[in-house]
mmCIF file of N, CA and C in Angstrom:
data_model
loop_
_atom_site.group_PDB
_atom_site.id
_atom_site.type_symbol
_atom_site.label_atom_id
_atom_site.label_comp_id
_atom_site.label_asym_id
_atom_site.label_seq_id
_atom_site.Cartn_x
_atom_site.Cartn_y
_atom_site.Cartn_z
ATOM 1 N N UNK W 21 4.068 -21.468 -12.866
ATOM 2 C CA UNK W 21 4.069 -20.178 -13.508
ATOM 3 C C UNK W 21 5.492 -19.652 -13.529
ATOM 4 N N UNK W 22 5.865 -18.168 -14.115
ATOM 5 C CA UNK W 22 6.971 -18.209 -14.470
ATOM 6 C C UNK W 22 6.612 -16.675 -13.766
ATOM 7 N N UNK W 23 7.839 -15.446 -14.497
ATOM 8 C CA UNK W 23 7.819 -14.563 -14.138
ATOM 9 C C UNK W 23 7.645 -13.824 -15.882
ATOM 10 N N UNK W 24 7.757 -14.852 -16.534
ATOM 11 C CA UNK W 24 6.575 -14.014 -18.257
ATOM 12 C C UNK W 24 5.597 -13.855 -17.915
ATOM 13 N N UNK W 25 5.182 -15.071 -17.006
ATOM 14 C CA UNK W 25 3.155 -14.902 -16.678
ATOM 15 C C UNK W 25 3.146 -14.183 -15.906
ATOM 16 N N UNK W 26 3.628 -13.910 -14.799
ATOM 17 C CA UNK W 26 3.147 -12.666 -14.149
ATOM 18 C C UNK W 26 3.543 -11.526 -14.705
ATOM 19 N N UNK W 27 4.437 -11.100 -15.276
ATOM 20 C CA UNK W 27 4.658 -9.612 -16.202
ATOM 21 C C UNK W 27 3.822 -9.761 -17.092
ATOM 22 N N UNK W 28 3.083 -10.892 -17.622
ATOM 23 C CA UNK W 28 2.116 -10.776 -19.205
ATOM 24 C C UNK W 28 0.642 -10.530 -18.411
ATOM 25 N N UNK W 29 0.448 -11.229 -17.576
ATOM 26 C CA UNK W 29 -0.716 -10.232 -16.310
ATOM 27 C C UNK W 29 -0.748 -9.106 -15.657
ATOM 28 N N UNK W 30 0.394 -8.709 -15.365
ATOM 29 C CA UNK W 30 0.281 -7.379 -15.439
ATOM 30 C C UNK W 30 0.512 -6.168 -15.940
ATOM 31 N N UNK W 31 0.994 -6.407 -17.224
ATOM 32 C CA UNK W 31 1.318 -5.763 -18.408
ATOM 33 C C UNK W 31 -0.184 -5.378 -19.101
ATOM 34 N N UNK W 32 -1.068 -6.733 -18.556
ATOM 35 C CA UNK W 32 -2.716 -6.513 -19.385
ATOM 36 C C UNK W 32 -3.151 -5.285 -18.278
ATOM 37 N N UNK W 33 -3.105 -4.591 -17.302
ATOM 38 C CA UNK W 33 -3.732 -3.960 -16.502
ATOM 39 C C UNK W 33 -3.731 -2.552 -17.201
ATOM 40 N N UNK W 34 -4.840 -1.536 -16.846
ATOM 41 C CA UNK W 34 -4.616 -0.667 -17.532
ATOM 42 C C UNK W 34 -3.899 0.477 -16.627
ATOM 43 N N UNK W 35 -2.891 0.957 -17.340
ATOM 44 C CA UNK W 35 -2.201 1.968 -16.685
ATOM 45 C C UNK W 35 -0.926 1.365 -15.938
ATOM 46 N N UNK W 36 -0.638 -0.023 -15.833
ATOM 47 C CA UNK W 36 0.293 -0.334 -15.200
ATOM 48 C C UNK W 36 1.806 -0.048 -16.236
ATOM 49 N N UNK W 37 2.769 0.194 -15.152
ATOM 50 C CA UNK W 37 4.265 0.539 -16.068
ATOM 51 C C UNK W 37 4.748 -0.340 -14.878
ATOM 52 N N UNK W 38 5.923 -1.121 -15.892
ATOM 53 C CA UNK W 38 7.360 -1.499 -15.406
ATOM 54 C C UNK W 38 8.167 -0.579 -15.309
ATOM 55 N N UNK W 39 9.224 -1.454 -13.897
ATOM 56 C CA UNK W 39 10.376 -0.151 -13.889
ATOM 57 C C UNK W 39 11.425 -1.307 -12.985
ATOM 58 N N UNK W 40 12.835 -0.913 -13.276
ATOM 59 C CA UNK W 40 13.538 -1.891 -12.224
ATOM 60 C C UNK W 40 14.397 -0.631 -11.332
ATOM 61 N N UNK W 41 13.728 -0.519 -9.975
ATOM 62 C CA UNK W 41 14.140 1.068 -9.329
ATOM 63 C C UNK W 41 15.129 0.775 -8.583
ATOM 64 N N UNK W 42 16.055 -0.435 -8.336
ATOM 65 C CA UNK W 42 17.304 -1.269 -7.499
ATOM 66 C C UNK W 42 17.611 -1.233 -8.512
ATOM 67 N N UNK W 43 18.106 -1.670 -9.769
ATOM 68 C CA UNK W 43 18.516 -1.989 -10.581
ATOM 69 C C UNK W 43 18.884 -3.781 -10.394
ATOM 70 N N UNK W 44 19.262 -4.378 -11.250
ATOM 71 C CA UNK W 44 19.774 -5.728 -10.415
ATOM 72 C C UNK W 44 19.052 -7.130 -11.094
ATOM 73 N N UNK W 45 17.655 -6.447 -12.281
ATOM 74 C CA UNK W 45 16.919 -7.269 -12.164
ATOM 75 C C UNK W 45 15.515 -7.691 -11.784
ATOM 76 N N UNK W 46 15.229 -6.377 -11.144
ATOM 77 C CA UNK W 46 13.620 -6.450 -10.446
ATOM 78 C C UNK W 46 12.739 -6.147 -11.420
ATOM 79 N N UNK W 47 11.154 -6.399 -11.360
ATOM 80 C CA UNK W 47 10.607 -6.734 -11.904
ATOM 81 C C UNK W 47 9.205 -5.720 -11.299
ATOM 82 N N UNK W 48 9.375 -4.458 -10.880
ATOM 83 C CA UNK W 48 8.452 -3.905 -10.012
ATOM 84 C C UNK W 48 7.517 -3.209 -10.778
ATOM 85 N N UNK W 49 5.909 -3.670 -10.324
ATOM 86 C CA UNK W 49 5.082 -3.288 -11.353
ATOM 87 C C UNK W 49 4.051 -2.066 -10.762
ATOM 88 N N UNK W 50 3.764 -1.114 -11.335
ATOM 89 C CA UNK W 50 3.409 -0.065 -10.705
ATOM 90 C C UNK W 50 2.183 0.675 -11.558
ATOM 91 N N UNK W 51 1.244 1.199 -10.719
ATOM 92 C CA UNK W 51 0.059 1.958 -11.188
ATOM 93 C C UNK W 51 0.134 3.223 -10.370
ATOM 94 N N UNK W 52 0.118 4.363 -11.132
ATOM 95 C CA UNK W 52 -0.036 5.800 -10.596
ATOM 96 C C UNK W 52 0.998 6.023 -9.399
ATOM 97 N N UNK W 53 2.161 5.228 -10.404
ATOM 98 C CA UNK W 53 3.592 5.291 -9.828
ATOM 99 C C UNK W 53 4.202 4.955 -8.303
ATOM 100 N N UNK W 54 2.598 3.664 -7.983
ATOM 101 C CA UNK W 54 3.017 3.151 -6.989
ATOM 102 C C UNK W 54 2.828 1.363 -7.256
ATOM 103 N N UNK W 55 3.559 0.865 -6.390
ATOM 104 C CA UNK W 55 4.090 -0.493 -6.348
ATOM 105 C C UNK W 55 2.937 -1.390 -5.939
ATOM 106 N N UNK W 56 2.425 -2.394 -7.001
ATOM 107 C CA UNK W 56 1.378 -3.216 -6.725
ATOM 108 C C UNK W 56 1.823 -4.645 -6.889
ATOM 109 N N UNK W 57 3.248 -4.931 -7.356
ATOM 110 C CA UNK W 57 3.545 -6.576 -7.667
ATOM 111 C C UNK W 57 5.440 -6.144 -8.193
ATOM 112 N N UNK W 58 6.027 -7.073 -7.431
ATOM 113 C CA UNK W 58 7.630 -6.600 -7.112
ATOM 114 C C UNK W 58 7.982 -8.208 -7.532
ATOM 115 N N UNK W 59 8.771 -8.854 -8.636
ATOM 116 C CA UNK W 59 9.590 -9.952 -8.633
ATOM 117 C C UNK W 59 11.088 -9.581 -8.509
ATOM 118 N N UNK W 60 11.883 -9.847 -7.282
ATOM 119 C CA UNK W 60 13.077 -9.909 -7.341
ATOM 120 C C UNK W 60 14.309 -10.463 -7.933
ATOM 121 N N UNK W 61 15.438 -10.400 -7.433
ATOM 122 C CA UNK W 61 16.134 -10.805 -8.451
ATOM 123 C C UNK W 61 16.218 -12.433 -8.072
ATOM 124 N N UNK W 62 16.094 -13.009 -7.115
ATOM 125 C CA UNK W 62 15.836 -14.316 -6.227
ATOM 126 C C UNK W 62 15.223 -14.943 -7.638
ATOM 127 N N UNK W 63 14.236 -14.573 -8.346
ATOM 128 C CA UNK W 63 12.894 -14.956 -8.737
ATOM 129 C C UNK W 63 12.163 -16.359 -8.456
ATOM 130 N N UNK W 64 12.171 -16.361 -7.387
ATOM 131 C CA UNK W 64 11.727 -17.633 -6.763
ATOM 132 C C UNK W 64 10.033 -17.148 -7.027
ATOM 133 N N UNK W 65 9.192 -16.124 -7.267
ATOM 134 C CA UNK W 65 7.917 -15.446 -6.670
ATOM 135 C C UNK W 65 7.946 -14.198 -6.923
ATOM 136 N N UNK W 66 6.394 -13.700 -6.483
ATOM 137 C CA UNK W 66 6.323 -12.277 -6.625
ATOM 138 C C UNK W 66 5.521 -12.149 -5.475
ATOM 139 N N UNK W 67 5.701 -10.555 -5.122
ATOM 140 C CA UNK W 67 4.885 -9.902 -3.890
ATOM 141 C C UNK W 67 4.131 -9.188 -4.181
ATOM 142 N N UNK W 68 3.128 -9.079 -3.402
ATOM 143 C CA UNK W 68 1.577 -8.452 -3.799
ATOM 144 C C UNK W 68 1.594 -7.916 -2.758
ATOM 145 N N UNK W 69 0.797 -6.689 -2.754
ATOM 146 C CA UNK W 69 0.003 -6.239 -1.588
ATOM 147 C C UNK W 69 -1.472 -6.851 -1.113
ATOM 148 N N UNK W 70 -1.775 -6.880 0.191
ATOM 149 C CA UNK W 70 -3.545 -7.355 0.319
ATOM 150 C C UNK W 70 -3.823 -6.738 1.217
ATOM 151 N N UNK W 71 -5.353 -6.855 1.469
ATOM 152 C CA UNK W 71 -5.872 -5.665 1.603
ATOM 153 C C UNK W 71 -5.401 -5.280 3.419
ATOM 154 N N UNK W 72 -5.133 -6.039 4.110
ATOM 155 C CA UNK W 72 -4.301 -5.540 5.085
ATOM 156 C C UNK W 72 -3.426 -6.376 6.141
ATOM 157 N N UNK W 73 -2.861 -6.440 7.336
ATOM 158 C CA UNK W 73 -1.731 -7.740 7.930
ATOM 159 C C UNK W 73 -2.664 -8.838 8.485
ATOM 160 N N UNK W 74 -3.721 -9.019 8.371
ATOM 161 C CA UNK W 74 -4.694 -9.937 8.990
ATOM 162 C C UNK W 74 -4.904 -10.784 7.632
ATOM 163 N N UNK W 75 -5.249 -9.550 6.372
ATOM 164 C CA UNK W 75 -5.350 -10.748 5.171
ATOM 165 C C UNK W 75 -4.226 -11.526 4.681
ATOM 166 N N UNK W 76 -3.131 -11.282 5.019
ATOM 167 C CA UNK W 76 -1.386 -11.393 4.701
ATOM 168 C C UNK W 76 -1.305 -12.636 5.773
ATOM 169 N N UNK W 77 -1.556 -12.951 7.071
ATOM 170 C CA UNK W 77 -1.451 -13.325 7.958
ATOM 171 C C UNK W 77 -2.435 -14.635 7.330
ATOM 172 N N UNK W 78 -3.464 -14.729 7.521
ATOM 173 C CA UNK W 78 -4.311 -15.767 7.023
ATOM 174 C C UNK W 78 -4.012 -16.666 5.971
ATOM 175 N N UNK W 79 -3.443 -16.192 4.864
ATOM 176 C CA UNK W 79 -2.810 -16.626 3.611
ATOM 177 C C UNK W 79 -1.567 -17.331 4.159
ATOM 178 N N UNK W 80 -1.029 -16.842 4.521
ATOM 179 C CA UNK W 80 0.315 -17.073 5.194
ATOM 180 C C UNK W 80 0.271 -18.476 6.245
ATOM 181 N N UNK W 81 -1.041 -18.152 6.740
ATOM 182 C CA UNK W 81 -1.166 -19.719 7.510
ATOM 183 C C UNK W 81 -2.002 -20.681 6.960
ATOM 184 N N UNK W 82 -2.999 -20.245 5.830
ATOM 185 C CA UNK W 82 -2.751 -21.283 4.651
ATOM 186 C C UNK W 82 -2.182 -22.167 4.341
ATOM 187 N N UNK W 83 -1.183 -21.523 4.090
ATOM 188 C CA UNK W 83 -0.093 -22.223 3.413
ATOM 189 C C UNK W 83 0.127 -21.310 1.871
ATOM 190 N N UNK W 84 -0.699 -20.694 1.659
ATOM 191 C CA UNK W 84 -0.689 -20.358 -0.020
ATOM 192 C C UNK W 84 0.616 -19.219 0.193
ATOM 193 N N UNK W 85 1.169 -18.954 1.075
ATOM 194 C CA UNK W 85 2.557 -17.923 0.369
ATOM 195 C C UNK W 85 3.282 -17.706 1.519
ATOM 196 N N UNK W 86 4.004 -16.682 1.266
ATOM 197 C CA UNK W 86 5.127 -16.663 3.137
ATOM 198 C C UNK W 86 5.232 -15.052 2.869
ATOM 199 N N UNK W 87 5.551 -14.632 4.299
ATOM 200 C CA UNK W 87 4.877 -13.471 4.064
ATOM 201 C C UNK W 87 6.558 -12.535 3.182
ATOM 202 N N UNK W 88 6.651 -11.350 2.260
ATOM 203 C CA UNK W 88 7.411 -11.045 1.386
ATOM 204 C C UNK W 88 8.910 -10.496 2.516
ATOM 205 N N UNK W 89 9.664 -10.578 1.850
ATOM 206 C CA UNK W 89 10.838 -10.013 2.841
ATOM 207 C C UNK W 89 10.878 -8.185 2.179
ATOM 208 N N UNK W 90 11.324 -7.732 2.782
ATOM 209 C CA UNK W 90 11.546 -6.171 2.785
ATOM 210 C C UNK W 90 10.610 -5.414 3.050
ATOM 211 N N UNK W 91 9.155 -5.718 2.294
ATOM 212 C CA UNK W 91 8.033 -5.182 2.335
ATOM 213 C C UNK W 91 7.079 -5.365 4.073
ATOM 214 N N UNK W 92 6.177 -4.316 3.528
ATOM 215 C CA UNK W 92 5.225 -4.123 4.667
ATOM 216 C C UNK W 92 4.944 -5.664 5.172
ATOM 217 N N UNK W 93 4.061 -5.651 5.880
ATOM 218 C CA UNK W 93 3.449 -6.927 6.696
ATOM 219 C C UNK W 93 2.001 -7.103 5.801
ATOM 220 N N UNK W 94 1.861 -6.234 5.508
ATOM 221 C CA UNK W 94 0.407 -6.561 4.466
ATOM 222 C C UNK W 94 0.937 -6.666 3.136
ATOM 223 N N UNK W 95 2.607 -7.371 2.637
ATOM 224 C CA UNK W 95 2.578 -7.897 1.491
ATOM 225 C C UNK W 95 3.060 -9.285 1.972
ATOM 226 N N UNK W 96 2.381 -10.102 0.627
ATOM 227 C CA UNK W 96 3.083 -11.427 0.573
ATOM 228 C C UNK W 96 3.916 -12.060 -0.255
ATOM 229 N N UNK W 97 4.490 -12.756 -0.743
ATOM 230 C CA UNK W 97 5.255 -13.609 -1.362
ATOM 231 C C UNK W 97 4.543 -15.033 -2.003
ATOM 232 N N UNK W 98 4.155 -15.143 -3.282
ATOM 233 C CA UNK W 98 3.795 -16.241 -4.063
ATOM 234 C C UNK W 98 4.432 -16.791 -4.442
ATOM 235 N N UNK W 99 5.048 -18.136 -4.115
ATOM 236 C CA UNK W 99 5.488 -18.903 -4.697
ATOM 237 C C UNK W 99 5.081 -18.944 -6.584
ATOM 238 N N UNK W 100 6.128 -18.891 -7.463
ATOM 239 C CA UNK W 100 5.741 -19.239 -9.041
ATOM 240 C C UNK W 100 5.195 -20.687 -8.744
ATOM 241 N N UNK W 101 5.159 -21.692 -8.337
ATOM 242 C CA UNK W 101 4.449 -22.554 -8.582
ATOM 243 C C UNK W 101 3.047 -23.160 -8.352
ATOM 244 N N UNK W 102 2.986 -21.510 -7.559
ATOM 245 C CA UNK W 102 0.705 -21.270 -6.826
ATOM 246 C C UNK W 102 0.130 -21.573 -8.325
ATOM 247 N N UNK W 103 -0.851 -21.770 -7.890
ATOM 248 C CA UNK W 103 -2.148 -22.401 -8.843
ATOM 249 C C UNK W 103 -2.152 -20.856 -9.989
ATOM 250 N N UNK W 104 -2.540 -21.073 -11.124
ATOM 251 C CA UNK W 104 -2.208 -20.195 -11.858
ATOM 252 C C UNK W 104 -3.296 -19.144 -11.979
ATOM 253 N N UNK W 105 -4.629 -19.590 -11.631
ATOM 254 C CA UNK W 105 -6.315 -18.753 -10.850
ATOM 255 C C UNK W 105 -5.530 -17.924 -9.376
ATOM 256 N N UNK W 106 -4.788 -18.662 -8.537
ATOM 257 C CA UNK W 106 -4.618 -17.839 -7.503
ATOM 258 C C UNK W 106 -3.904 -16.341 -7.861
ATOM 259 N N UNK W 107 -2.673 -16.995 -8.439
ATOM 260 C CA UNK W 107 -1.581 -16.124 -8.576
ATOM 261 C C UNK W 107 -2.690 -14.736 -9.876
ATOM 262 N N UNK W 108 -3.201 -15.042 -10.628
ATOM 263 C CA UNK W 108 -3.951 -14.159 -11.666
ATOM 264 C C UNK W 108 -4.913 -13.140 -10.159
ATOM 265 N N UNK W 109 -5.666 -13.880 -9.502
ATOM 266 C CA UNK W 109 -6.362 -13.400 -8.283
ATOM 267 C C UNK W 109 -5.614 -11.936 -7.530
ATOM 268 N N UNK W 110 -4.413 -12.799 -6.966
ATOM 269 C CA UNK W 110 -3.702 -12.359 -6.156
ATOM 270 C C UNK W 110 -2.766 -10.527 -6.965
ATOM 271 N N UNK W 111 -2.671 -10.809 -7.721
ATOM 272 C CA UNK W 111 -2.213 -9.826 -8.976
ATOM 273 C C UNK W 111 -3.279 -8.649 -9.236
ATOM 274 N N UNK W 112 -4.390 -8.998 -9.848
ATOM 275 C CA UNK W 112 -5.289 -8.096 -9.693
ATOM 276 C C UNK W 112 -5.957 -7.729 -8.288
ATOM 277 N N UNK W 113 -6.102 -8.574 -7.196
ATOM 278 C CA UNK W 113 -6.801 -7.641 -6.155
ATOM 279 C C UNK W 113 -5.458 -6.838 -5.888
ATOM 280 N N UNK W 114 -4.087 -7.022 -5.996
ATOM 281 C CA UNK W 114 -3.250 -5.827 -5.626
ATOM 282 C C UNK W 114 -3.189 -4.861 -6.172
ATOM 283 N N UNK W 115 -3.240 -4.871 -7.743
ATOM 284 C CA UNK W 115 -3.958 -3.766 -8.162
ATOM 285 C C UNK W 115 -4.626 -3.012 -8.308
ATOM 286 N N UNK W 116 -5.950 -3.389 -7.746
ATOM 287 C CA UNK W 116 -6.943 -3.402 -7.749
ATOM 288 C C UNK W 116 -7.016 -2.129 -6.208
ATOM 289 N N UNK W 117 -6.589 -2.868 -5.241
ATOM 290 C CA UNK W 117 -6.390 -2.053 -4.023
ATOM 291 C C UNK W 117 -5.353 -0.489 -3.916
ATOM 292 N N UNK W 118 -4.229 -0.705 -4.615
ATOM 293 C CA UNK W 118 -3.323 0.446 -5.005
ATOM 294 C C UNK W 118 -3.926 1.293 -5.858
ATOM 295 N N UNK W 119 -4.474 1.237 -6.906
ATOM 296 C CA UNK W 119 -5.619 2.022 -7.466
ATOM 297 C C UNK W 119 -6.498 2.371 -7.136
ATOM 298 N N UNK W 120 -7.165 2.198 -6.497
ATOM 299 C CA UNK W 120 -8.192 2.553 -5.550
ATOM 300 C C UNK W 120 -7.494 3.799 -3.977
ATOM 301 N N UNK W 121 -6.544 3.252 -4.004
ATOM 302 C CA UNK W 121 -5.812 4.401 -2.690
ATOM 303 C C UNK W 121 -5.266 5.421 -3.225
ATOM 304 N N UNK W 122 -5.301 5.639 -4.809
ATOM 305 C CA UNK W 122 -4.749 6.449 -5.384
ATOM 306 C C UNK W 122 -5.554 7.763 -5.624
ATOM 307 N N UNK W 123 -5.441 9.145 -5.111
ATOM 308 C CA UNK W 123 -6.197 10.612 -5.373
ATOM 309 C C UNK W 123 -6.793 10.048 -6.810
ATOM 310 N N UNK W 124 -8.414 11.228 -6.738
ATOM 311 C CA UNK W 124 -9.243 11.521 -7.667
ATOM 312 C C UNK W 124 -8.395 11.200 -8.835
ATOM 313 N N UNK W 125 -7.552 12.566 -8.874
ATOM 314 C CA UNK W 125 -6.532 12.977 -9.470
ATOM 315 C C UNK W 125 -6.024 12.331 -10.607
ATOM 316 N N UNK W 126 -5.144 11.593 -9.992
ATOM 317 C CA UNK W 126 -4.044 10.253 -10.412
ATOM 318 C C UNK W 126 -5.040 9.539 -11.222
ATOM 319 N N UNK W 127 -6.177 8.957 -10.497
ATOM 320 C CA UNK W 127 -6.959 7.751 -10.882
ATOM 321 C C UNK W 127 -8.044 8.529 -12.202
ATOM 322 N N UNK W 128 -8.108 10.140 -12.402
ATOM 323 C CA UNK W 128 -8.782 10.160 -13.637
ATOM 324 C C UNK W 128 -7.881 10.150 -14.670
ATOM 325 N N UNK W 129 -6.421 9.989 -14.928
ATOM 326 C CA UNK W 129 -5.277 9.866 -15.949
ATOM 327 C C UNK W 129 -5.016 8.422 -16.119
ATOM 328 N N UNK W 130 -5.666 7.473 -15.417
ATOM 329 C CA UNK W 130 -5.428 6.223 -16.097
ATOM 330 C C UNK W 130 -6.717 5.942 -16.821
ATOM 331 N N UNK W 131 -6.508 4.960 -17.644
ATOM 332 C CA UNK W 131 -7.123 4.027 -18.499
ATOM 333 C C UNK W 131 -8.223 3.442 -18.107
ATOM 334 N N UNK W 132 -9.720 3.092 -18.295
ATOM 335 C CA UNK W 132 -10.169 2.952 -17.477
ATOM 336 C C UNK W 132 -10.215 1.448 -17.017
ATOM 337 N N UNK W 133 -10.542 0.792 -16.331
ATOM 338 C CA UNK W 133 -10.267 -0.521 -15.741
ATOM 339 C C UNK W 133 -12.191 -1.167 -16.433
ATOM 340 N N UNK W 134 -11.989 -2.229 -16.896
ATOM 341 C CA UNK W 134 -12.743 -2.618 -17.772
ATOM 342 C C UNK W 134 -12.982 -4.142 -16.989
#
């Protein structure tokens, strides 16, 4: 996979916006103006959030990713060359979870998720 396929996956989400907030190159993808999938300027991968450091941890001893540098302990790091079902997976449950933590509020101004 590349970093078109993951911006063309999460470009399909509803309500998601790009933004590069380092400048430099990043690739940080955001719903109700919070961060659900970050490609750096490295672009070796992208980082996801999951649902918490035990699910990050498990994956991680998998083998399926290493855990993300800068970010929390409940994000990880996907290799672009994960299975292209995982990485689609891995993309939407982070979205999926950041939207969901997001006020009434916020979450009745997006789009609805279909």
């Amino acid at each position: 996979m590349s970093r078109d396929f993951v911006n063309s996956v999460c470009r399909a989400l509803p309500g998601a916006e790009w933004s590069d907030p380092w400048g430099g190159g990043h690739d940080a993808w955001k719903v109700g103006a919070k961060m659900f999938a970050c490609i750096g300027v490295a672009n070796d991968g992208v980082s996801v959030k999951t649902a918490d450091i035990e699910t990050a941890q498990m994956l991680i001893e998998a083998g399926v990713c290493v855990k993300a540098p800068y970010f929390h302990r409940s994000w990880i790091r996907l290799p672009f060359d994960a299975d292209e079902e995982e990485l689609r997976h891995r993309l939407t449950a982070s979205y999926d979870l950041v939207r969901a933590s997001l006020t009434k509020k916020v979450q009745a101004t997006l789009p609805a998720r279909s």
